[in-house]
Short mmCIF file of C-alpha atoms and ligand atoms in Angstrom, two decimals:
data_model
loop_
_atom_site.label_atom_id
_atom_site.label_comp_id
_atom_site.label_asym_id
_atom_site.label_seq_id
_atom_site.Cartn_x
_atom_site.Cartn_y
_atom_site.Cartn_z
CA MET A 29 0.24 0.06 -0.15
CA ASP A 30 1.31 3.11 -0.93
CA ALA A 31 0.66 6.41 1.14
CA ALA A 32 -2.66 8.08 -0.49
CA GLN A 33 -3.69 4.76 0.10
CA ILE A 34 -3.33 4.03 4.14
CA PHE A 35 -4.30 7.79 3.74
CA GLN A 36 -7.84 6.51 2.19
CA ARG A 37 -8.63 4.39 3.97
CA LEU A 38 -7.54 6.63 7.11
CA ALA A 39 -10.37 8.88 6.30
CA GLU A 40 -13.30 6.18 5.76
CA LEU A 41 -12.23 5.10 9.75
CA ALA A 42 -12.58 8.54 10.74
CA GLY A 43 -15.06 10.35 9.53
CA ALA A 44 -17.09 7.21 10.58
CA TYR A 45 -15.73 7.77 14.28
CA ARG A 46 -16.37 11.93 14.45
CA ASP A 47 -19.76 11.36 13.29
CA GLY A 48 -20.52 8.55 15.74
CA GLN A 49 -18.85 9.81 18.52
CA ALA A 50 -22.69 10.28 19.78
CA GLU A 51 -23.88 6.39 19.16
CA GLY A 52 -24.48 4.03 21.95
CA GLY A 53 -22.80 4.07 24.91
CA TYR A 54 -19.50 6.72 25.72
CA VAL A 55 -17.45 3.35 26.37
CA THR A 56 -18.00 -0.04 25.44
CA TYR A 57 -16.90 -0.19 29.34
CA LEU A 58 -14.94 -4.30 30.80
CA PRO A 59 -12.84 -4.96 33.29
CA PRO A 60 -8.70 -4.03 32.50
CA ALA A 61 -8.52 -8.42 31.74
CA GLU A 62 -11.47 -8.97 29.69
CA LEU A 63 -10.03 -5.57 27.51
CA ALA A 64 -6.50 -7.05 27.08
CA ARG A 65 -7.48 -10.06 25.97
CA ARG A 66 -9.80 -8.59 23.56
CA LEU A 67 -6.88 -6.59 22.32
CA GLU A 68 -4.64 -9.15 22.53
CA LEU A 69 -1.56 -6.89 22.18
CA ASP A 70 1.00 -10.07 21.63
CA ARG A 71 -0.45 -11.39 19.19
CA PRO A 72 1.65 -11.70 16.48
CA ALA A 73 1.60 -9.70 13.17
CA PRO A 74 4.19 -10.17 10.22
CA PRO A 75 5.85 -7.81 9.48
CA GLY A 76 4.52 -4.59 7.16
CA ASP A 77 1.76 -6.50 7.30
CA TRP A 78 -1.03 -2.61 7.36
CA ASP A 79 -4.10 -5.30 7.52
CA GLU A 80 -2.71 -5.83 11.00
CA ILE A 81 -1.85 -2.41 11.99
CA PHE A 82 -5.18 -1.22 11.24
CA ARG A 83 -7.45 -3.67 13.00
CA TRP A 84 -5.14 -2.64 15.53
CA VAL A 85 -6.37 1.26 14.74
CA GLU A 86 -10.37 -0.23 14.75
CA LEU A 87 -9.58 -1.74 18.21
CA TYR A 88 -8.80 1.22 19.04
CA LEU A 89 -11.20 3.24 18.63
CA ARG A 90 -13.03 0.36 19.78
CA TYR A 91 -12.40 0.64 23.50
CA SER A 92 -11.24 3.67 23.47
CA VAL A 93 -13.73 7.15 25.83
CA LYS A 94 -15.43 8.34 23.07
CA THR A 95 -14.81 12.14 24.28
CA GLY A 96 -17.02 13.69 21.89
CA HIS A 97 -20.22 11.46 23.25
CA PRO A 98 -22.60 13.42 25.73
CA GLY A 99 -22.39 11.54 28.37
CA TYR A 100 -18.48 12.50 28.57
CA MET A 101 -18.80 15.11 31.57
CA ASN A 102 -15.65 14.11 32.98
CA ARG A 103 -12.53 16.33 32.76
CA MET A 104 -12.28 19.92 31.98
CA TRP A 105 -11.50 18.88 27.60
CA SER A 106 -13.93 17.05 25.73
CA SER A 107 -13.45 16.12 21.70
CA ALA A 108 -11.73 17.77 20.06
CA ASN A 109 -12.42 20.54 17.21
CA LEU A 110 -12.43 19.62 13.90
CA PRO A 111 -9.48 22.05 12.98
CA SER A 112 -7.94 21.73 15.38
CA VAL A 113 -7.54 17.60 14.04
CA LEU A 114 -6.35 18.40 11.69
CA GLY A 115 -3.35 20.55 12.27
CA GLU A 116 -2.20 17.49 14.48
CA MET A 117 -2.44 15.60 11.49
CA VAL A 118 -0.70 17.03 9.53
CA THR A 119 2.46 18.27 12.39
CA ALA A 120 1.75 14.18 12.59
CA LEU A 121 2.63 14.22 8.57
CA SER A 122 5.62 16.61 8.92
CA ASN A 123 7.14 15.36 11.41
CA THR A 124 9.39 18.38 13.15
CA SER A 125 10.29 19.72 15.74
CA ALA A 126 9.52 23.33 16.72
CA CYS A 127 12.61 24.86 18.12
CA THR A 128 14.57 26.31 15.91
CA PHE A 129 13.13 28.29 12.96
CA GLU A 130 15.78 26.10 10.19
CA THR A 131 13.38 23.35 10.84
CA ALA A 132 10.03 24.99 12.36
CA PRO A 133 9.90 28.04 10.27
CA VAL A 134 6.77 27.82 9.69
CA SER A 135 5.90 27.02 13.13
CA THR A 136 7.84 29.66 14.11
CA LEU A 137 6.29 31.95 12.76
CA MET A 138 2.34 30.44 13.59
CA GLU A 139 4.10 30.23 17.30
CA GLN A 140 4.63 33.80 17.09
CA TYR A 141 1.77 35.67 15.91
CA LEU A 142 -0.36 33.37 18.27
CA LEU A 143 1.60 34.22 20.76
CA GLN A 144 0.75 38.09 20.27
CA ALA A 145 -3.24 38.32 19.64
CA MET A 146 -2.86 36.56 23.03
CA LEU A 147 -0.69 38.73 24.50
CA ASP A 148 -2.60 41.49 23.07
CA LEU A 149 -5.68 40.21 24.20
CA VAL A 150 -4.39 40.16 27.81
CA GLY A 151 -3.54 43.29 27.76
CA PHE A 152 1.08 42.47 27.45
CA PRO A 153 1.59 44.22 24.62
CA LYS A 154 5.09 43.81 25.13
CA GLY A 155 4.93 40.63 27.00
CA SER A 156 6.49 37.57 25.40
CA GLY A 157 5.75 33.96 26.00
CA GLN A 158 5.91 30.10 24.96
CA MET A 159 3.71 27.49 23.55
CA THR A 160 4.42 24.90 26.23
CA THR A 161 2.71 21.14 27.09
CA GLY A 162 0.59 22.43 29.60
CA SER A 163 -1.03 24.76 31.88
CA SER A 164 0.69 22.06 35.40
CA ASN A 165 4.32 22.55 33.25
CA ALA A 166 3.51 26.97 32.51
CA ASN A 167 3.10 27.11 36.19
CA LEU A 168 6.54 25.56 36.94
CA ILE A 169 8.46 28.05 34.62
CA ALA A 170 6.69 30.96 36.01
CA LEU A 171 7.86 29.70 38.76
CA LEU A 172 11.68 28.56 38.08
CA ILE A 173 11.87 33.29 35.95
CA ALA A 174 10.59 33.62 39.95
CA ARG A 175 12.77 31.94 41.70
CA ASN A 176 15.90 32.85 39.50
CA GLN A 177 14.03 36.53 39.70
CA ALA A 178 13.93 36.78 43.25
CA SER A 179 18.03 35.25 43.89
CA GLN A 180 20.64 33.15 42.54
CA ALA A 181 19.68 29.79 42.36
CA LYS A 182 19.60 30.04 38.88
CA ASN A 183 24.29 29.35 39.32
CA LYS A 184 24.27 28.66 43.35
CA GLY A 185 21.31 26.46 43.16
CA LEU A 186 19.08 27.40 47.05
CA PHE A 187 22.33 27.06 48.78
CA ALA A 188 22.96 29.69 51.62
CA GLN A 189 20.03 31.20 49.92
CA GLN A 190 17.39 33.02 51.74
CA GLU A 191 14.82 31.17 52.30
CA LEU A 192 12.27 31.69 49.84
CA PHE A 193 8.27 31.49 49.80
CA ALA A 194 5.35 30.41 47.41
CA PHE A 195 1.37 31.21 48.02
CA VAL A 196 -0.79 29.52 46.80
CA ASN A 197 -5.12 29.54 46.66
CA CYS A 198 -5.41 25.75 49.50
CA GLU A 199 -7.51 24.83 46.74
CA ALA A 200 -4.70 25.65 44.20
CA HIS A 201 -3.88 22.80 41.32
CA TYR A 202 -1.02 20.63 42.65
CA SER A 203 0.63 21.47 39.65
CA PHE A 204 2.05 23.64 41.96
CA ASP A 205 3.75 20.74 44.31
CA ARG A 206 5.22 19.27 42.26
CA ALA A 207 6.64 22.13 41.26
CA ALA A 208 7.80 23.26 44.29
CA ASN A 209 9.63 19.54 44.85
CA VAL A 210 11.49 19.97 41.54
CA LEU A 211 12.54 23.27 42.14
CA GLY A 212 13.74 22.26 45.55
CA LEU A 213 12.15 24.58 47.33
CA GLY A 214 10.12 21.76 49.15
CA SER A 215 6.51 21.77 50.50
CA ASP A 216 7.27 23.61 53.69
CA HIS A 217 7.62 26.66 50.99
CA LEU A 218 4.80 26.45 49.03
CA ILE A 219 2.04 28.23 51.49
CA LYS A 220 -1.25 27.75 51.25
CA ILE A 221 -4.30 30.58 52.01
CA PRO A 222 -7.51 29.31 53.34
CA VAL A 223 -10.50 29.91 51.54
CA ASP A 224 -13.34 32.19 51.76
CA GLU A 225 -16.76 30.91 51.52
CA HIS A 226 -16.88 31.19 47.58
CA GLY A 227 -13.50 29.94 47.27
CA ARG A 228 -11.33 32.60 46.48
CA MET A 229 -7.96 33.09 48.84
CA ARG A 230 -8.35 34.97 51.85
CA THR A 231 -6.37 38.05 51.81
CA ASP A 232 -6.27 38.42 54.99
CA ALA A 233 -4.90 34.85 55.76
CA LEU A 234 -2.60 35.67 52.70
CA GLU A 235 -1.25 38.91 53.78
CA ALA A 236 -0.96 37.42 57.26
CA GLU A 237 1.55 34.10 56.34
CA LEU A 238 3.67 37.43 54.48
CA ALA A 239 3.80 39.35 56.87
CA ARG A 240 5.05 36.01 59.53
CA VAL A 241 7.30 34.77 57.12
CA THR A 242 9.37 37.78 56.75
CA ALA A 243 9.57 38.45 60.31
CA ASN A 244 11.05 35.07 60.53
CA GLY A 245 13.97 35.99 57.20
CA GLY A 246 12.25 34.34 54.39
CA ARG A 247 11.34 35.83 51.17
CA PRO A 248 8.16 35.23 49.62
CA PHE A 249 9.34 35.07 45.26
CA PHE A 250 5.77 33.49 44.75
CA VAL A 251 2.11 34.30 44.62
CA CYS A 252 -0.83 32.80 42.65
CA ALA A 253 -4.39 34.13 42.17
CA THR A 254 -5.81 30.77 40.33
CA GLN A 255 -8.20 31.54 37.88
CA GLY A 256 -10.92 28.82 37.54
CA THR A 257 -9.90 26.69 40.61
CA THR A 258 -10.40 23.54 39.87
CA VAL A 259 -12.88 21.41 41.81
CA ARG A 260 -15.32 24.62 42.84
CA GLY A 261 -13.98 27.81 39.72
CA ALA A 262 -13.93 30.20 41.86
CA PHE A 263 -11.10 33.84 40.84
CA ASP A 264 -8.55 34.81 43.16
CA PRO A 265 -9.61 38.67 42.60
CA VAL A 266 -5.72 40.27 41.76
CA ALA A 267 -6.45 44.06 42.80
CA PRO A 268 -6.16 43.06 46.71
CA LEU A 269 -2.85 41.28 45.73
CA LEU A 270 -1.76 45.08 44.10
CA PRO A 271 -0.54 46.72 46.84
CA LEU A 272 0.82 43.37 48.66
CA ARG A 273 2.82 42.92 45.85
CA GLU A 274 3.91 46.68 45.90
CA LYS A 275 5.21 45.94 49.68
CA TYR A 276 7.52 42.59 49.18
CA GLY A 277 8.20 42.49 45.36
CA PHE A 278 6.42 39.21 44.46
CA TRP A 279 5.96 37.70 41.17
CA LEU A 280 2.76 37.69 40.39
CA HIS A 281 1.56 34.93 38.47
CA CYS A 282 -2.43 34.21 37.45
CA ASP A 283 -2.91 31.00 37.03
CA GLY A 284 -5.66 30.55 33.77
CA ALA A 285 -6.04 26.76 32.87
CA TRP A 286 -8.98 26.33 33.20
CA GLY A 287 -11.05 29.54 33.78
CA GLY A 288 -7.92 31.94 31.27
CA PRO A 289 -10.53 31.92 28.31
CA VAL A 290 -12.99 34.25 29.73
CA ILE A 291 -9.70 36.70 28.85
CA PHE A 292 -11.53 35.90 25.31
CA SER A 293 -15.37 37.61 25.45
CA GLN A 294 -15.83 41.22 26.61
CA LYS A 295 -18.41 39.96 29.03
CA LEU A 296 -17.70 37.89 30.97
CA ARG A 297 -13.13 39.50 30.95
CA ALA A 298 -14.92 42.53 32.74
CA GLN A 299 -17.05 40.37 34.89
CA PHE A 300 -14.02 37.38 36.17
CA LEU A 301 -10.47 38.89 35.58
CA PRO A 302 -10.22 42.50 36.16
CA HIS A 303 -6.77 44.04 37.06
CA LEU A 304 -5.24 40.58 35.03
CA GLU A 305 -3.13 42.99 32.50
CA LYS A 306 -1.33 43.88 35.89
CA ALA A 307 -0.67 40.06 36.83
CA ASP A 308 3.64 39.58 35.40
CA SER A 309 2.94 36.20 34.28
CA PHE A 310 -0.68 34.30 32.95
CA THR A 311 -1.63 30.09 31.93
CA LEU A 312 -4.32 30.17 29.77
CA ASP A 313 -4.71 26.83 28.32
CA PHE A 314 -6.11 25.82 24.55
CA HIS A 315 -6.85 21.99 25.45
CA LYS A 316 -9.00 22.35 28.11
CA MET A 317 -12.45 25.51 27.72
CA PRO A 318 -11.86 26.48 24.31
CA GLY A 319 -11.25 23.31 23.02
CA THR A 320 -7.96 22.14 21.43
CA ALA A 321 -6.22 19.41 21.04
CA LEU A 322 -4.40 18.25 23.36
CA MET A 323 -2.55 18.96 24.47
CA CYS A 324 -2.64 22.91 23.90
CA ASN A 325 -0.93 25.66 26.38
CA PHE A 326 0.27 29.48 26.41
CA LEU A 327 2.42 30.74 29.08
CA LEU A 328 2.28 34.70 28.91
CA LEU A 329 4.65 36.76 30.46
CA ARG A 330 4.17 41.28 30.53
CA GLY A 331 8.41 41.77 30.67
CA ASN A 332 9.72 41.27 27.53
CA MET A 333 12.27 37.87 26.10
CA GLY A 334 14.73 38.50 28.19
CA VAL A 335 13.19 37.97 31.35
CA LEU A 336 12.43 33.89 30.15
CA GLN A 337 16.02 33.84 27.99
CA GLN A 338 17.88 35.67 31.36
CA THR A 339 16.52 32.68 34.21
CA LEU A 340 16.05 29.55 30.84
CA SER A 341 18.93 29.76 28.87
CA ALA A 342 21.39 28.02 30.74
CA GLY A 343 23.99 25.86 28.85
CA ASP A 344 26.45 25.78 25.53
CA GLU A 345 23.47 25.49 23.19
CA THR A 346 25.83 26.82 19.88
CA TYR A 347 24.99 22.85 18.34
CA ILE A 348 21.74 24.28 17.59
CA PHE A 349 20.61 27.34 17.80
CA ARG A 350 20.93 30.74 15.98
CA SER A 351 19.67 34.44 15.75
CA GLU A 352 19.34 37.03 13.18
CA ALA A 353 22.03 39.33 13.26
CA ASP A 354 19.66 42.46 13.40
CA GLY A 355 17.99 40.26 16.19
CA SER A 356 14.18 40.40 15.07
CA LEU A 357 13.49 36.52 15.07
CA ARG A 358 14.63 33.89 18.04
CA ASP A 359 15.48 30.30 17.68
CA LEU A 360 12.50 28.72 20.30
CA GLY A 361 14.25 26.09 21.49
CA THR A 362 15.91 29.16 23.26
CA LEU A 363 14.05 29.98 26.03
CA SER A 364 12.47 26.62 26.99
CA LEU A 365 12.93 24.54 28.64
CA GLN A 366 12.86 21.04 26.89
CA CYS A 367 15.68 20.63 23.19
CA GLY A 368 12.85 18.64 20.85
CA ARG A 369 9.17 20.65 20.59
CA ARG A 370 6.14 19.37 19.24
CA VAL A 371 5.56 21.37 16.88
CA ASP A 372 0.92 22.95 19.46
CA SER A 373 0.97 26.15 16.99
CA LEU A 374 -0.45 24.47 13.65
CA LYS A 375 -3.00 23.29 15.75
CA ALA A 376 -4.17 26.20 17.66
CA PHE A 377 -3.89 28.26 14.83
CA LEU A 378 -6.29 26.39 12.40
CA ASP A 379 -9.16 26.76 15.55
CA TRP A 380 -8.33 30.26 15.88
CA LYS A 381 -8.78 30.86 11.83
CA PHE A 382 -11.77 28.79 11.46
CA TYR A 383 -14.10 30.41 14.95
CA GLY A 384 -11.32 33.41 15.55
CA ARG A 385 -12.25 35.25 19.21
CA ALA A 386 -15.30 35.88 18.88
CA GLY A 387 -16.69 32.17 19.00
CA PHE A 388 -14.16 31.12 21.37
CA ALA A 389 -16.34 33.53 22.97
CA ALA A 390 -19.20 32.50 22.05
CA ARG A 391 -18.37 29.12 23.60
CA VAL A 392 -17.66 30.20 26.66
CA GLU A 393 -19.83 32.54 26.88
CA ASN A 394 -22.20 29.20 26.53
CA CYS A 395 -20.16 26.78 28.49
CA LEU A 396 -21.25 29.20 31.16
CA SER A 397 -25.23 29.42 30.62
CA LEU A 398 -24.95 26.13 30.58
CA ALA A 399 -23.93 25.71 34.25
CA GLU A 400 -25.91 28.30 35.17
CA TYR A 401 -29.13 26.27 33.96
CA ALA A 402 -28.26 23.22 34.95
CA GLU A 403 -27.63 24.89 38.92
CA GLU A 404 -31.51 25.68 38.57
CA ARG A 405 -31.92 21.95 37.27
CA VAL A 406 -30.22 20.97 40.65
CA GLN A 407 -32.08 23.54 42.54
CA ALA A 408 -35.32 22.29 41.47
CA LEU A 409 -34.61 18.22 41.94
CA PRO A 410 -35.61 17.79 45.44
CA GLU A 411 -32.60 14.08 45.28
CA LEU A 412 -29.96 16.48 44.58
CA GLU A 413 -28.18 19.32 46.82
CA MET A 414 -25.56 22.59 45.41
CA VAL A 415 -21.91 20.97 47.98
CA ALA A 416 -20.81 25.14 47.61
CA PRO A 417 -22.59 27.66 44.86
CA ARG A 418 -21.39 28.02 41.63
CA GLU A 419 -18.58 30.54 41.13
CA SER A 420 -18.11 29.86 37.72
CA PHE A 421 -17.71 26.94 35.31
CA ASN A 422 -18.75 24.39 37.65
CA LEU A 423 -21.57 22.79 39.29
CA CYS A 424 -20.41 20.68 42.63
CA PHE A 425 -23.87 18.71 44.15
CA ARG A 426 -24.85 15.83 44.71
CA PHE A 427 -27.91 13.37 46.04
CA CYS A 428 -29.35 14.73 48.90
CA PRO A 429 -28.40 11.59 51.65
CA PRO A 430 -31.55 10.27 53.59
CA ALA A 431 -30.51 9.52 57.33
CA GLY A 432 -27.56 6.75 58.38
CA VAL A 433 -26.41 7.50 54.27
CA ASP A 434 -23.52 8.14 53.71
CA ALA A 435 -23.37 10.71 50.97
CA ALA A 436 -19.63 9.70 50.01
CA ALA A 437 -19.53 6.72 49.27
CA LEU A 438 -23.69 7.03 47.74
CA LEU A 439 -22.08 9.19 45.14
CA GLN A 440 -19.32 7.34 43.72
CA ALA A 441 -21.41 4.74 43.80
CA ILE A 442 -23.92 6.08 41.84
CA ARG A 443 -20.66 7.49 39.46
CA SER A 444 -19.42 3.92 39.17
CA ARG A 445 -22.76 2.88 37.49
CA MET A 446 -22.82 5.05 36.20
CA GLN A 447 -20.23 4.83 34.22
CA ARG A 448 -19.38 0.98 34.75
CA GLU A 449 -23.00 0.67 31.57
CA GLY A 450 -21.46 3.51 29.36
CA ARG A 451 -23.53 6.28 30.35
CA TYR A 452 -21.60 9.22 31.83
CA LEU A 453 -18.29 9.92 33.36
CA VAL A 454 -17.97 12.93 35.49
CA GLY A 455 -16.12 14.17 37.42
CA THR A 456 -15.99 14.18 41.45
CA GLY A 457 -13.85 16.62 44.39
CA PHE A 458 -14.01 17.54 47.53
CA VAL A 459 -15.12 20.92 48.40
CA GLY A 460 -14.59 21.58 51.75
CA GLY A 461 -13.93 18.63 53.55
CA GLU A 462 -17.54 17.39 51.68
CA LEU A 463 -17.65 14.70 48.08
CA ALA A 464 -19.78 16.53 45.73
CA MET A 465 -20.27 15.49 41.78
CA ARG A 466 -18.29 18.10 39.50
CA PHE A 467 -20.56 18.96 36.15
CA ILE A 468 -18.61 21.57 33.71
CA ALA A 469 -19.87 21.56 30.38
CA THR A 470 -17.20 22.35 28.14
CA ASN A 471 -18.57 19.24 25.82
CA PRO A 472 -19.79 20.60 22.76
CA ALA A 473 -22.63 17.72 22.12
CA ILE A 474 -23.65 18.87 25.38
CA GLY A 475 -26.51 20.94 25.78
CA ARG A 476 -29.78 21.76 28.56
CA PRO A 477 -31.54 18.18 26.67
CA GLU A 478 -28.82 16.87 27.74
CA ILE A 479 -28.67 17.99 31.45
CA ASP A 480 -31.78 17.09 32.19
CA ALA A 481 -31.06 13.23 30.89
CA PHE A 482 -27.52 13.40 33.40
CA LEU A 483 -29.77 14.73 35.99
CA GLN A 484 -32.33 12.33 35.30
CA THR A 485 -29.76 9.36 35.67
CA VAL A 486 -28.10 10.74 38.46
CA VAL A 487 -31.29 11.27 40.26
CA GLN A 488 -32.81 7.56 39.02
CA SER A 489 -29.46 6.12 40.28
CA GLY A 490 -29.00 7.20 43.35
CA LYS A 491 -32.76 5.92 43.89
CA THR A 492 -32.55 2.70 42.88
CA MET A 493 -29.49 2.46 44.69
CA LEU A 494 -31.42 3.33 47.54
CA ALA A 495 -34.14 0.62 46.98
CA GLU A 496 -31.41 -2.33 46.69
CA GLN A 497 -29.41 -1.72 49.94
CA ALA A 498 -32.94 -1.14 51.76
CA ALA A 499 -34.53 -5.06 49.07
C1 LIG B 13 -5.80 21.58 34.54
C2 LIG B 13 -5.45 21.91 35.36
C3 LIG B 13 -3.78 22.97 35.80
C4 LIG B 13 -2.79 21.72 34.75
O1 LIG B 13 -3.33 21.73 33.47
P1 LIG B 13 -2.69 20.86 32.46
O2 LIG B 13 -2.48 21.15 30.67
O3 LIG B 13 -2.99 19.71 32.84
O4 LIG B 13 -1.03 20.51 32.63
C5 LIG B 13 -3.69 23.23 37.23
N1 LIG B 13 -3.48 24.81 37.08
C6 LIG B 13 -4.86 24.67 37.09
C7 LIG B 13 -6.33 25.23 37.99
C8 LIG B 13 -5.46 23.58 36.32
O5 LIG B 13 -7.64 23.48 35.76
#
């Protein structure tokens, strides 16, 4: 088979898969051992046999989770936008690394173009940034920049340094704990600030911690305001942090992995993210709410390229990187932690051109209005209750437990039942010690009827399980 025939065959499979995503369950659920048997992973394949390859492609698609199915509401991402899927295919087809202009001329320019578009939207017109693999990585790099700006750690390590302290919302993403580990800060130097009843970092508590750390001789070097906490969807206000930054000189980062896309909508930007342009850095995931294929992220800095370069560039790179004599172009790999860089620009670029800012804004606004609708429905159903008030895109609710029934155990049981039936895959998380089902409507296959059907299924599953337990 030549390449054209192979792609022809794939095209048929791909089209049928995409168009049939809503059929049946979101998954054909099989226990791991049974799935392994069906996959025949150790089946010998004659070398060069394309029929065998397509057999596994078909098996892969048949038993994978259909993230575009309306029952898939587990995560912050779902099936990807088609323009970005095309972008991923073309990226794989041309297989290059986006670390130098020489090897990735088109990608380098597309990435720079997109970075500038995002910087302009945020209000960092003279800023800089890079595409990374996701907000975990972006948060790590932001911490690294802040650490190196505040100390001599780049050269001296953390030996004989003033003790450095970073501060985050206690419901911030775990990537900060991982980053504190990687960067040698240690978990004791990542201070978790308690939240108010909305899940927002308490400014008074932050202020007290900043003062305490400083009085003990430590250096507060980094504060993150999470813009859309992962479980609750709370937005930490930026304004109260500005005078504190003035006083203590920390780097102010905004983690908008989840809620960051509100910048596409003028209305929602004003409502959720005023003063973002005064932060030092910001991350937003294109692979979450905007629906671009995984992984796709922008880390944006208010400061210019020099900041990134000073803190990231290290070691002898002369064998690989070249720059234009007038400094107009830089190999993007000089600013990056890794050497080889996946091309993430094309898929984001195609989505950006296909939907435009207005299309992205409409998507984010729709996600919010569906969350509002789901909240109304939960409040109207006597069997369900909110675990915490809705802050934005996330709905944290549960089945009201009858007296003597453990609410968390019942909720987990309902979730597993819906999962194994292949009907719904939905997230859960703790809010103030209580387990909640977390509904979010990032999946474009979800509209009001799908929300109604989902909540009815939760109610029915809960009732059935309670009846079974009683019997
Ligand atoms: C998802 C999430 C992250 C991690 O982002 P990845 O792109 O998955 O690495 C970080 N912060 C918040 C608030 C998130 O919701």
